[in-house]
Amino acid sequence: MLVLGIETSCDETALALVAEGRKVLGTQIASSLASHQRYGGVVPEIASRAHVELLTLLLERVLFDCGLKPQAVERIAVTRGPGLSGSLLAGVCAARALGLAWGKPAVGVNHLQAHLYAALMERADWPLSAPMIGLVISGGHTALVRMEGIRRFSLIAQTRDDAVGEAFDKVAKLLGLGFPGGPEIERISPSGNPKAYRFSVPRMKSGSSLDFSLSGMKTAVLTQLRGLEKGPSPVSDQVKADLAASFQRSIVEEVVMKSVEAARSHRIGRLAVGGGVVANRLLRDRLSEVCGDLKIDLAVPSIGLCTDNGAMVGGLGYHLNPDAPSSLTAVPDLRVEMN
Ligand code: KG4
Ligand code: ZN
């Protein structure tokens, strides 16, 4: 079955044609990132307008590249949430219109579940019904979930304040780097000393002990930076690289430690990870090292499937029950465990 996946939850307009939930025949992606850069973050109105302008063009391109006509599409899958409401609506309205025009069923997909499915898409050896731990770390969300395959998700832990990607973005901004901050921190970190500074995370006193709290780490970077700025000379690029590398190391260790602890406490030997931050090389390396040592089987998406994309939506949409296109809705605050 050929599914058209549509993703517009934030600033990326992404479409993909996916066969049988795994085989990606073609993808198109465009980002309004450049228009947001001077504001230091995504401006919702700009993002939704860009989706409206780009969707039809990208649809024509993906069909053309695959040499297919619209009639070949058998189902439409679209991100229904979580995300920016205007952005989600642009995708959902496009899916409703296409479904009605082509006479094809449609299905709304949870963006966070799709990030986790991206890891499974490339692991045909994992039964899709097996118990596993899922870690989603993106710009807006951070969650550890217990998954019974891909249909049931239950929340184990989440962030009490900043999402992991958000922490990268905020620290990059403090250091005068561009947006999004994750790739910028990763770019300058190799020239810094990751042990120059220690940025530890407070332990949780209440609630799930695996919950994340990352705003303190960001404040610690800020305090360190302000102290250095009071010194006799301006803060050098070397010091900035040391701060970036030390922050990256600390946050990666925190994420890896919590993920393997979730696997250990739930006695589950499979860990699937997804979301934009999973593109981070140090995180990928540390996860595979630690999971290797602890004999936890790890599923990590290839880099192109970590950040927002249409393939993960088309892929997961294949496994869900479709409905009439007119029943599609956008749910900006959809939680990770909700379908
Ligand atoms: O999943 P995603 O593309 O969009 C959301 O659903 O939010 O994630 C975007 C987030 C941003 O915060 C960005 O800084 C972060 O992922 N990110 C990274 C890297 N690439 C993207 N963080 C760390 N290292 C990276 N290489
Ligand atoms: Zn995302």
Short mmCIF file of N, CA, C and O and ligand atoms in Angstrom, two decimals, residues 7 9-12 82-83 111-112 115 136-141 163-170 172 178-187 247-248 251-252 274-284 303 305-309 312, ligand 1:
data_model
loop_
_atom_site.label_atom_id
_atom_site.label_comp_id
_atom_site.label_asym_id
_atom_site.label_seq_id
_atom_site.Cartn_x
_atom_site.Cartn_y
_atom_site.Cartn_z
N GLU A 7 3.83 16.22 6.81
CA GLU A 7 4.29 16.71 8.12
C GLU A 7 4.42 18.23 8.06
O GLU A 7 5.18 18.76 7.24
N SER A 9 4.17 20.15 11.40
CA SER A 9 3.87 20.56 12.78
C SER A 9 4.63 21.79 13.23
O SER A 9 4.23 22.47 14.16
N CYS A 10 5.77 22.08 12.58
CA CYS A 10 6.55 23.24 13.01
C CYS A 10 6.98 24.04 11.78
O CYS A 10 6.14 24.54 11.04
N ASP A 11 8.28 24.15 11.51
CA ASP A 11 8.71 24.99 10.38
C ASP A 11 9.04 24.18 9.13
O ASP A 11 9.26 24.76 8.07
N GLU A 12 9.09 22.85 9.23
CA GLU A 12 9.36 22.05 8.04
C GLU A 12 8.06 21.64 7.35
O GLU A 12 7.15 21.14 7.99
N PRO A 82 1.47 16.68 18.33
CA PRO A 82 1.41 18.06 18.79
C PRO A 82 2.19 18.98 17.87
O PRO A 82 2.98 18.50 17.05
N GLY A 83 1.96 20.29 18.01
CA GLY A 83 2.68 21.24 17.18
C GLY A 83 2.02 22.60 17.24
O GLY A 83 1.10 22.83 18.04
N HIS A 111 2.73 13.08 16.06
CA HIS A 111 4.08 13.43 15.64
C HIS A 111 5.17 12.75 16.50
O HIS A 111 6.20 12.31 15.97
N LEU A 112 4.92 12.66 17.80
CA LEU A 112 5.95 12.10 18.69
C LEU A 112 6.05 10.59 18.49
O LEU A 112 7.14 10.02 18.49
N HIS A 115 8.05 10.04 15.40
CA HIS A 115 9.50 10.14 15.64
C HIS A 115 10.05 8.78 16.13
O HIS A 115 11.14 8.37 15.76
N VAL A 136 11.82 10.16 23.14
CA VAL A 136 11.62 11.22 22.11
C VAL A 136 12.25 12.50 22.63
O VAL A 136 11.88 12.99 23.70
N ILE A 137 13.19 13.03 21.87
CA ILE A 137 13.81 14.30 22.26
C ILE A 137 13.84 15.23 21.05
O ILE A 137 14.57 14.99 20.09
N SER A 138 12.99 16.26 21.13
CA SER A 138 12.91 17.19 20.00
C SER A 138 12.98 18.61 20.52
O SER A 138 13.32 18.84 21.68
N GLY A 139 12.64 19.57 19.65
CA GLY A 139 12.71 20.96 20.06
C GLY A 139 11.67 21.32 21.12
O GLY A 139 11.92 22.14 21.99
N GLY A 140 10.51 20.67 21.05
CA GLY A 140 9.44 21.04 21.96
C GLY A 140 9.10 19.95 22.97
O GLY A 140 8.32 20.19 23.90
N HIS A 141 9.63 18.75 22.80
CA HIS A 141 9.20 17.64 23.64
C HIS A 141 10.36 16.77 24.11
O HIS A 141 11.35 16.61 23.39
N ALA A 163 12.60 21.32 27.05
CA ALA A 163 12.83 20.09 26.28
C ALA A 163 14.33 20.03 25.96
O ALA A 163 15.03 21.05 26.02
N VAL A 164 14.83 18.83 25.64
CA VAL A 164 16.26 18.69 25.38
C VAL A 164 16.71 19.59 24.22
O VAL A 164 17.70 20.33 24.32
N GLY A 165 15.93 19.58 23.11
CA GLY A 165 16.29 20.43 21.97
C GLY A 165 16.24 21.91 22.33
O GLY A 165 17.07 22.70 21.90
N GLU A 166 15.25 22.24 23.15
CA GLU A 166 15.09 23.63 23.60
C GLU A 166 16.32 24.07 24.41
O GLU A 166 16.79 25.20 24.27
N ALA A 167 16.83 23.16 25.25
CA ALA A 167 18.03 23.48 26.05
C ALA A 167 19.21 23.74 25.11
O ALA A 167 19.96 24.71 25.30
N PHE A 168 19.38 22.91 24.09
CA PHE A 168 20.44 23.14 23.10
C PHE A 168 20.24 24.52 22.45
O PHE A 168 21.18 25.29 22.30
N ASP A 169 18.99 24.82 22.06
CA ASP A 169 18.71 26.08 21.37
C ASP A 169 19.01 27.28 22.26
O ASP A 169 19.58 28.28 21.82
N LYS A 170 18.63 27.18 23.54
CA LYS A 170 18.82 28.31 24.46
C LYS A 170 20.29 28.52 24.78
O LYS A 170 20.76 29.66 24.84
N ALA A 172 22.81 27.68 22.90
CA ALA A 172 23.44 28.21 21.68
C ALA A 172 23.21 29.72 21.58
O ALA A 172 24.11 30.49 21.24
N GLY A 178 23.86 30.47 16.11
CA GLY A 178 22.62 30.57 15.33
C GLY A 178 21.53 29.62 15.81
O GLY A 178 21.70 28.84 16.76
N PHE A 179 20.38 29.68 15.13
CA PHE A 179 19.21 28.84 15.42
C PHE A 179 18.94 27.92 14.22
O PHE A 179 19.05 28.39 13.09
N PRO A 180 18.60 26.65 14.38
CA PRO A 180 18.48 25.94 15.65
C PRO A 180 19.85 25.66 16.27
O PRO A 180 20.83 25.45 15.56
N GLY A 181 19.87 25.64 17.59
CA GLY A 181 21.13 25.63 18.32
C GLY A 181 21.83 24.28 18.37
O GLY A 181 23.06 24.23 18.50
N GLY A 182 21.05 23.18 18.29
CA GLY A 182 21.68 21.86 18.43
C GLY A 182 22.83 21.65 17.44
O GLY A 182 23.96 21.35 17.85
N PRO A 183 22.57 21.83 16.15
CA PRO A 183 23.67 21.62 15.18
C PRO A 183 24.83 22.61 15.39
O PRO A 183 25.97 22.27 15.14
N GLU A 184 24.52 23.81 15.91
CA GLU A 184 25.58 24.81 16.15
C GLU A 184 26.47 24.38 17.32
O GLU A 184 27.69 24.48 17.25
N ILE A 185 25.85 23.91 18.40
CA ILE A 185 26.62 23.42 19.56
C ILE A 185 27.49 22.25 19.10
O ILE A 185 28.67 22.14 19.44
N GLU A 186 26.88 21.37 18.29
CA GLU A 186 27.63 20.21 17.81
C GLU A 186 28.81 20.65 16.93
O GLU A 186 29.89 20.08 16.98
N ARG A 187 28.61 21.69 16.15
CA ARG A 187 29.65 22.16 15.22
C ARG A 187 30.87 22.71 15.96
O ARG A 187 32.00 22.42 15.60
N PHE A 247 28.66 21.52 27.99
CA PHE A 247 27.20 21.42 28.05
C PHE A 247 26.73 20.19 27.29
O PHE A 247 25.93 19.39 27.80
N GLN A 248 27.25 20.02 26.07
CA GLN A 248 26.83 18.88 25.24
C GLN A 248 27.10 17.56 25.96
O GLN A 248 26.25 16.67 26.01
N ILE A 251 24.58 17.11 28.99
CA ILE A 251 23.18 16.82 28.65
C ILE A 251 23.07 15.43 28.00
O ILE A 251 22.13 14.69 28.25
N VAL A 252 24.07 15.07 27.22
CA VAL A 252 24.06 13.75 26.59
C VAL A 252 24.13 12.67 27.68
O VAL A 252 23.38 11.69 27.66
N GLY A 274 14.13 8.75 19.08
CA GLY A 274 13.76 9.57 17.93
C GLY A 274 13.63 11.04 18.29
O GLY A 274 13.64 11.40 19.47
N GLY A 275 13.55 11.88 17.26
CA GLY A 275 13.45 13.33 17.46
C GLY A 275 14.74 14.01 16.99
O GLY A 275 15.79 13.36 16.90
N GLY A 276 14.62 15.31 16.72
CA GLY A 276 15.74 16.05 16.12
C GLY A 276 17.06 15.92 16.84
O GLY A 276 18.12 15.83 16.21
N VAL A 277 17.03 15.86 18.18
CA VAL A 277 18.29 15.83 18.94
C VAL A 277 19.06 14.52 18.70
O VAL A 277 20.28 14.46 18.89
N VAL A 278 18.34 13.48 18.26
CA VAL A 278 18.99 12.20 18.01
C VAL A 278 19.97 12.29 16.82
O VAL A 278 20.80 11.41 16.60
N ALA A 279 19.91 13.41 16.08
CA ALA A 279 20.90 13.62 15.01
C ALA A 279 22.28 13.90 15.62
O ALA A 279 23.29 13.86 14.91
N ASN A 280 22.34 14.19 16.91
CA ASN A 280 23.61 14.54 17.56
C ASN A 280 24.56 13.34 17.62
O ASN A 280 24.23 12.29 18.17
N ARG A 281 25.73 13.53 17.07
CA ARG A 281 26.71 12.44 16.94
C ARG A 281 27.16 11.89 18.29
O ARG A 281 27.22 10.68 18.50
N LEU A 282 27.48 12.80 19.22
CA LEU A 282 27.95 12.34 20.53
C LEU A 282 26.86 11.49 21.21
O LEU A 282 27.16 10.43 21.78
N LEU A 283 25.62 11.95 21.11
CA LEU A 283 24.51 11.20 21.72
C LEU A 283 24.39 9.82 21.09
O LEU A 283 24.25 8.81 21.79
N ARG A 284 24.47 9.75 19.78
CA ARG A 284 24.36 8.46 19.08
C ARG A 284 25.48 7.53 19.53
O ARG A 284 25.26 6.34 19.80
N ILE A 303 20.23 9.66 10.17
CA ILE A 303 20.18 11.11 10.48
C ILE A 303 18.99 11.81 9.80
O ILE A 303 18.29 12.60 10.43
N LEU A 305 16.13 10.85 9.13
CA LEU A 305 14.82 10.53 9.71
C LEU A 305 14.68 11.02 11.15
O LEU A 305 13.67 10.77 11.79
N CYS A 306 15.73 11.70 11.68
CA CYS A 306 15.64 12.20 13.06
C CYS A 306 14.85 13.49 13.14
O CYS A 306 13.92 13.61 13.92
N THR A 307 15.24 14.46 12.33
CA THR A 307 14.50 15.73 12.34
C THR A 307 13.18 15.52 11.58
O THR A 307 12.96 14.47 10.96
N ASP A 308 12.31 16.52 11.64
CA ASP A 308 10.96 16.34 11.09
C ASP A 308 10.99 15.93 9.61
O ASP A 308 11.74 16.50 8.82
N ASN A 309 10.17 14.97 9.26
CA ASN A 309 10.13 14.46 7.88
C ASN A 309 8.78 13.80 7.61
O ASN A 309 8.05 13.46 8.54
N MET A 312 8.34 9.36 8.21
CA MET A 312 7.92 8.74 9.48
C MET A 312 6.39 8.82 9.63
O MET A 312 5.77 7.93 10.22
O1 KG4 B 1 12.21 16.88 15.88
P1 KG4 B 1 12.62 18.23 15.44
O2 KG4 B 1 13.18 18.38 14.05
O3 KG4 B 1 11.44 19.26 15.56
C1 KG4 B 1 10.55 19.21 16.62
O4 KG4 B 1 9.62 18.36 16.58
O5 KG4 B 1 10.77 20.00 17.57
O6 KG4 B 1 13.70 18.75 16.52
C2 KG4 B 1 14.30 20.02 16.44
C3 KG4 B 1 15.29 20.14 17.60
C4 KG4 B 1 15.89 21.55 17.74
O7 KG4 B 1 15.81 21.94 19.09
C5 KG4 B 1 17.33 21.36 17.30
O8 KG4 B 1 18.24 22.24 17.94
C6 KG4 B 1 17.60 19.92 17.69
O9 KG4 B 1 16.40 19.25 17.39
N1 KG4 B 1 18.69 19.33 16.92
C7 KG4 B 1 19.85 18.94 17.48
C8 KG4 B 1 20.67 18.50 16.41
N2 KG4 B 1 19.95 18.62 15.25
C9 KG4 B 1 18.74 19.14 15.59
N3 KG4 B 1 20.27 18.94 18.76
C10 KG4 B 1 21.51 18.50 19.01
N4 KG4 B 1 22.37 18.07 18.03
C11 KG4 B 1 21.99 18.06 16.73
N5 KG4 B 1 22.81 17.64 15.79
#
